[in-house]
PDB file of C-alpha atoms in Angstrom:
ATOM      1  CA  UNK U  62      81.649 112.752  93.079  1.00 61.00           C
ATOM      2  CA  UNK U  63      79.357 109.926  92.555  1.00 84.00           C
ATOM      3  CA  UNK U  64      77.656 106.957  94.727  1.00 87.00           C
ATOM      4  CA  UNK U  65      80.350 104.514  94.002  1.00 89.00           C
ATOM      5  CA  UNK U  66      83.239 106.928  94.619  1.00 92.00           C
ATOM      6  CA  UNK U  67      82.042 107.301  97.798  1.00 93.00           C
ATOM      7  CA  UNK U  68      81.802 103.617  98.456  1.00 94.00           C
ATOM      8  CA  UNK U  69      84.925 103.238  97.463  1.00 93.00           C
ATOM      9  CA  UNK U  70      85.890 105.589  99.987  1.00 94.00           C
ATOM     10  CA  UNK U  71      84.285 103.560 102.686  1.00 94.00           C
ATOM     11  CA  UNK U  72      85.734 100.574 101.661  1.00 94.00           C
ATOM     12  CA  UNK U  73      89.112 102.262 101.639  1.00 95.00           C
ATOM     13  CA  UNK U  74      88.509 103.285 105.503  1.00 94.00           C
ATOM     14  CA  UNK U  75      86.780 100.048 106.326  1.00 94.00           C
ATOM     15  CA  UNK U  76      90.286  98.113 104.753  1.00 94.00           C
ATOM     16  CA  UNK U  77      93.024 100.940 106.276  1.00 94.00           C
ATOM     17  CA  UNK U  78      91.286 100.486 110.029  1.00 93.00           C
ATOM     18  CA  UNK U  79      90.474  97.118 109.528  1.00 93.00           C
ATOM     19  CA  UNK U  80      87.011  97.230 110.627  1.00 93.00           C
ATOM     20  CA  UNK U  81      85.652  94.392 111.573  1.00 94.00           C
ATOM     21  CA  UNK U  82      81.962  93.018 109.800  1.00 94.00           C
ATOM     22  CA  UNK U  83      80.753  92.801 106.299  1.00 96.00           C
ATOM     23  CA  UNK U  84      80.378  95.663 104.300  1.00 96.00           C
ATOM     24  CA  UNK U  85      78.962  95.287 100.988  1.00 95.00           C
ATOM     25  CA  UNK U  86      77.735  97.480  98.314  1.00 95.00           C
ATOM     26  CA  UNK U  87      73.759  96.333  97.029  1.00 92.00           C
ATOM     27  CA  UNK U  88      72.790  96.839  93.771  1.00 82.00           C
ATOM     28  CA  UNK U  89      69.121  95.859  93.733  1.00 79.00           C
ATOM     29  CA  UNK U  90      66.928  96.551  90.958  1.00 79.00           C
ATOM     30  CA  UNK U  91      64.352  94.985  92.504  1.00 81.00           C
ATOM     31  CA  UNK U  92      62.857  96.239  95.337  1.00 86.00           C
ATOM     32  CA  UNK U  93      61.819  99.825  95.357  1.00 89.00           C
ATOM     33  CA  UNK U  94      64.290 102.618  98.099  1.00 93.00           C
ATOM     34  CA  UNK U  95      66.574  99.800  99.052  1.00 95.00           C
ATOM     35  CA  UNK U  96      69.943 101.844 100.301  1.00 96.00           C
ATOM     36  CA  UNK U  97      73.337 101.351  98.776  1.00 94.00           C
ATOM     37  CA  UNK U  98      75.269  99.448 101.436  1.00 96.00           C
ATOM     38  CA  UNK U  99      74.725  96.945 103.811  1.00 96.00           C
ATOM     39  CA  UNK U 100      76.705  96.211 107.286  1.00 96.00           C
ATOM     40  CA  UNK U 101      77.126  93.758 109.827  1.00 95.00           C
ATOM     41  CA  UNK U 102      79.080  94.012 112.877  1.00 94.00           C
ATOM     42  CA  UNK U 103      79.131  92.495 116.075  1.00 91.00           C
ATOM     43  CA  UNK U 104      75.275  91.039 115.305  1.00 91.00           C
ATOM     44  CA  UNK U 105      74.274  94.087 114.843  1.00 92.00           C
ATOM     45  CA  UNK U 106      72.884  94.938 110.937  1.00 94.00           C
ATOM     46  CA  UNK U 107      72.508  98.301 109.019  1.00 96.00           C
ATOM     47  CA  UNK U 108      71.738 100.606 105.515  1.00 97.00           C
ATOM     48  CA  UNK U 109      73.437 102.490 104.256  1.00 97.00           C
ATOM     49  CA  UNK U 110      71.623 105.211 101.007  1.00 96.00           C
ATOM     50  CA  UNK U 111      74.560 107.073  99.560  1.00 96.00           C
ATOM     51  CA  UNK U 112      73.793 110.125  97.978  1.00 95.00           C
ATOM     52  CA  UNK U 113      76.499 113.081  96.640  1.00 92.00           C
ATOM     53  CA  UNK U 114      75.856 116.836  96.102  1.00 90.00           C
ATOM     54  CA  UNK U 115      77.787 119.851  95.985  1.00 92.00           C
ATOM     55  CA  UNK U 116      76.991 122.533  99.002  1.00 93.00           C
ATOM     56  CA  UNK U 117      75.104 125.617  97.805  1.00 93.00           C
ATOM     57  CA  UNK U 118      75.968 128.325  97.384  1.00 93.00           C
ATOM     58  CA  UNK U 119      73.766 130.345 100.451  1.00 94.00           C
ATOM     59  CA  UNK U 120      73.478 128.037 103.341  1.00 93.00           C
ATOM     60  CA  UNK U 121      69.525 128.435 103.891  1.00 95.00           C
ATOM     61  CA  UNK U 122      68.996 127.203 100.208  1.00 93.00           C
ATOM     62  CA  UNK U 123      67.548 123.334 100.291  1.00 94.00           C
ATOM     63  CA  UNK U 124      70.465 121.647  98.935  1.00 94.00           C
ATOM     64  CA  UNK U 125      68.436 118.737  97.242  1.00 91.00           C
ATOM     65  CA  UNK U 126      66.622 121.594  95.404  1.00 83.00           C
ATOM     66  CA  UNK U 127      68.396 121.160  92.103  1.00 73.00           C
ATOM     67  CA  UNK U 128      70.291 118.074  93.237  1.00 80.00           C
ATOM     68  CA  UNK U 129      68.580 114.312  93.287  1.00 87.00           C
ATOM     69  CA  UNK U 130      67.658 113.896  96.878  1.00 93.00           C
ATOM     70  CA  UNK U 131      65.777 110.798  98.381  1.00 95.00           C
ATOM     71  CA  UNK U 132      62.862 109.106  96.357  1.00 94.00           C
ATOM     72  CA  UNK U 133      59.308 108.681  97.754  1.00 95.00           C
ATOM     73  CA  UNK U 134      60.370 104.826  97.522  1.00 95.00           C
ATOM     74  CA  UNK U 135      63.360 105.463  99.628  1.00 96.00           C
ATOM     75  CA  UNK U 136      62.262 107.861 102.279  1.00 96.00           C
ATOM     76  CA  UNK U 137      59.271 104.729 102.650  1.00 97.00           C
ATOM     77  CA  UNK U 138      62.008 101.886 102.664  1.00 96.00           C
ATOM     78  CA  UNK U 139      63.838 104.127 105.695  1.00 97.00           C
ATOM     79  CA  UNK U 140      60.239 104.883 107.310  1.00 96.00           C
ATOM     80  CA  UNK U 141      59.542 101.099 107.412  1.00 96.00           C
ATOM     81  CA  UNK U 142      63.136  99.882 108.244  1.00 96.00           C
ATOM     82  CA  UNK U 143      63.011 102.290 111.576  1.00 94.00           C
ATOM     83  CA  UNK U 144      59.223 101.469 112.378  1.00 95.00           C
ATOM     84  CA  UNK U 145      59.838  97.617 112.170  1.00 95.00           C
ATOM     85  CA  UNK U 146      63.431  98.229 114.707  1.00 93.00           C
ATOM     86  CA  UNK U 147      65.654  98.285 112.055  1.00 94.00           C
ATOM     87  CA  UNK U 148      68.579 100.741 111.706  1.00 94.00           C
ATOM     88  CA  UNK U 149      69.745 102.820 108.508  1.00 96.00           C
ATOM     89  CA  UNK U 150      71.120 106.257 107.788  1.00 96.00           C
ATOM     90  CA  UNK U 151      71.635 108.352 104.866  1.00 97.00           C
ATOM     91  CA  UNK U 152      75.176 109.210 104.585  1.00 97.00           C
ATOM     92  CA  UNK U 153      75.218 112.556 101.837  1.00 96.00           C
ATOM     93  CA  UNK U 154      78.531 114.376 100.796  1.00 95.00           C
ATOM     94  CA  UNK U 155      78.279 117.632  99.979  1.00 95.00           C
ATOM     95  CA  UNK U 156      81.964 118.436  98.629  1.00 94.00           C
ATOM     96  CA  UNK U 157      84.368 117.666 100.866  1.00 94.00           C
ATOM     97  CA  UNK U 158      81.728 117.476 103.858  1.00 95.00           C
ATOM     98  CA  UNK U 159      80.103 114.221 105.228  1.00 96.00           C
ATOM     99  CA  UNK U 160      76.379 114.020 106.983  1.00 97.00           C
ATOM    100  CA  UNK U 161      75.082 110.965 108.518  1.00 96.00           C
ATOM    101  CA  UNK U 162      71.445 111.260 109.014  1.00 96.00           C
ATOM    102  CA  UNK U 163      69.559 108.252 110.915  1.00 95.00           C
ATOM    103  CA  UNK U 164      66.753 106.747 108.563  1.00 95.00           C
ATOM    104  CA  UNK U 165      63.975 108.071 110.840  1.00 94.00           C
ATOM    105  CA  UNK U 166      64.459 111.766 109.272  1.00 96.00           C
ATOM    106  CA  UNK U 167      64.329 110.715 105.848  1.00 95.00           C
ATOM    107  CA  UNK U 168      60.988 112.259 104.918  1.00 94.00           C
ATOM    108  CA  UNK U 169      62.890 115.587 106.245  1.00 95.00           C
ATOM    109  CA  UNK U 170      66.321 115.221 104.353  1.00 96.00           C
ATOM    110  CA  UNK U 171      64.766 116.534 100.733  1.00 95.00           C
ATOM    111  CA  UNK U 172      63.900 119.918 102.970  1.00 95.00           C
ATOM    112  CA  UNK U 173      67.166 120.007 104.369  1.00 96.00           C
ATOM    113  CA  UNK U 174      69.324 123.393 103.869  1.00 96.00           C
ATOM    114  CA  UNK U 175      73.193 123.705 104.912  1.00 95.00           C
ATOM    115  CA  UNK U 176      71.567 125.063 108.250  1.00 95.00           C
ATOM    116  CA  UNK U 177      70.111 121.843 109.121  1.00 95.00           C
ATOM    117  CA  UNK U 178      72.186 119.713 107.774  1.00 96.00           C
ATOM    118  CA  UNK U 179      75.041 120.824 109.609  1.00 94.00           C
ATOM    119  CA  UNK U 180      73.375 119.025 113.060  1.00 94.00           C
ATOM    120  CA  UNK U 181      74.067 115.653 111.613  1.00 96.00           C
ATOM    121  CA  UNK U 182      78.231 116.458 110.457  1.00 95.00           C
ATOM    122  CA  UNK U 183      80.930 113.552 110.917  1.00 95.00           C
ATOM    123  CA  UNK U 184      83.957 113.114 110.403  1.00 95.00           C
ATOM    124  CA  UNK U 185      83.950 110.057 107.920  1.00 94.00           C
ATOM    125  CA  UNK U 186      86.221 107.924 109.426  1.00 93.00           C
ATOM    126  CA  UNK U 187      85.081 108.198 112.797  1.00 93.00           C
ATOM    127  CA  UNK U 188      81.406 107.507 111.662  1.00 93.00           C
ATOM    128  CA  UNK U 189      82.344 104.246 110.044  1.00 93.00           C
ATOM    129  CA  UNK U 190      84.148 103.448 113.541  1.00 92.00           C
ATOM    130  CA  UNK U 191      80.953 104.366 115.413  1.00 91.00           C
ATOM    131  CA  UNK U 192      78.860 101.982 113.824  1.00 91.00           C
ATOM    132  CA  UNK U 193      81.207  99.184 114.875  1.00 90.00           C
ATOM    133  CA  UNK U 194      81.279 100.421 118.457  1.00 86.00           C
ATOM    134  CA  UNK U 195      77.938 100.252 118.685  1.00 77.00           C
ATOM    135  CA  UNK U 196      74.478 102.079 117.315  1.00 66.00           C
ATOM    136  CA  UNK U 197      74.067 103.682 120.998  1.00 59.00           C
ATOM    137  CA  UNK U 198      77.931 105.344 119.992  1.00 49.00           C
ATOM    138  CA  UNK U 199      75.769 106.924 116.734  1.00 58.00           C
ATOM    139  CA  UNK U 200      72.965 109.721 117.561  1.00 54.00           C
ATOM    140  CA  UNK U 201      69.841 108.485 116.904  1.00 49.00           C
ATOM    141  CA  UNK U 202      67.471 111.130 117.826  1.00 49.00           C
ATOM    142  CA  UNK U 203      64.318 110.259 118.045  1.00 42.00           C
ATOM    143  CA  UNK U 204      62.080 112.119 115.594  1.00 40.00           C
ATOM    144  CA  UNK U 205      59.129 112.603 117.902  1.00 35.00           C
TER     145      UNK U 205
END
C-alpha cells in the first residue's frame, strides 16, 4: 500500500457516496509537513497527511519504529494548523485497518503502538462521511 493508493481509495468513497466538497490531493514541494489532501465542505476546511504501514507483529511494538512515521516538519505543520484553529488529522493504514488521528496528537503518533492506536479506529467510509457532517461528528480530543 502506498500514499496514493490510499487516496485513490478516498476518492473512490468520496465519488460512490457522492460527498459533497472538494477533495483534492496536494503535492507541494514547497513548504515543509504540508499533509496530502485537502477538503472543503459546507465552509468548513481540512488536512489530510496520509501515511501507510503494515501492523506489527506484537501490539505494544511502536509501529512507526521501522516504518516512516511523521517528520519533525510535519508534526510542526499539524502543531501550528491546530494552535492557529485550524483542523487536520493523520489518517494511517496499517493493513487492512484505518486510524484517524486529529492533528493535535501528532508529536505523539511516531510513539504510537497497536495499543494506542487502536483509540483512534474508523471505519473508512464512515470517517470520510463524518467530516462532511460536521468536525463536532469527528472526536477531537483535546490533548491537554
Amino acid at each position: 500500500m502506498s500514499e496514493k493508493l490510499l487516496w485513490n481509495r478516498l476518492r473512490d468513497i468520496v465519488r460512490r457516496q457522492d460527498l459533497p466538497g472538494r477533495w483534492e490531493r496536494v503535492e507541494n514541494g514547497v513548504i515543509d509537513g504540508m499533509p496530502d489532501a485537502n477538503f472543503c465542505v459546507k465552509g468548513m476546511e481540512g488536512w489530510i497527511e496520509l501515511k501507510h504501514g503494515k501492523v506489527p507483529a506484537k501490539k505494544e511494538t511502536v509501529v512507526f519504529k521501522s516504518q516512516r512515521g511523521l517528520t519533525q516538519e510535519q508534526v510542526n505543520w499539524h502543531f501550528n494548523q491546530t494552535k492557529n484553529g485550524g483542523k487536520s488529522w493523520v489518517l494511517v493504514q496499517l493493513d487492512a485497518r484505518f486510524f484517524a488521528i486529529p492533528g493535535n496528537f501528532a508529536d505523539e503518533i511516531n510513539q504510537y503502538s497497536m495499543v494506542e492506536m487502536v483509540n483512534w479506529e474508523v471505519e473508512l467510509s464512515a470517517f470520510m462521511l463524518s467530516l462532511c457532517e460536521g468536525f463536532e461528528a469527528v472526536s477531537y480530543k483535546s490533548s491537554i
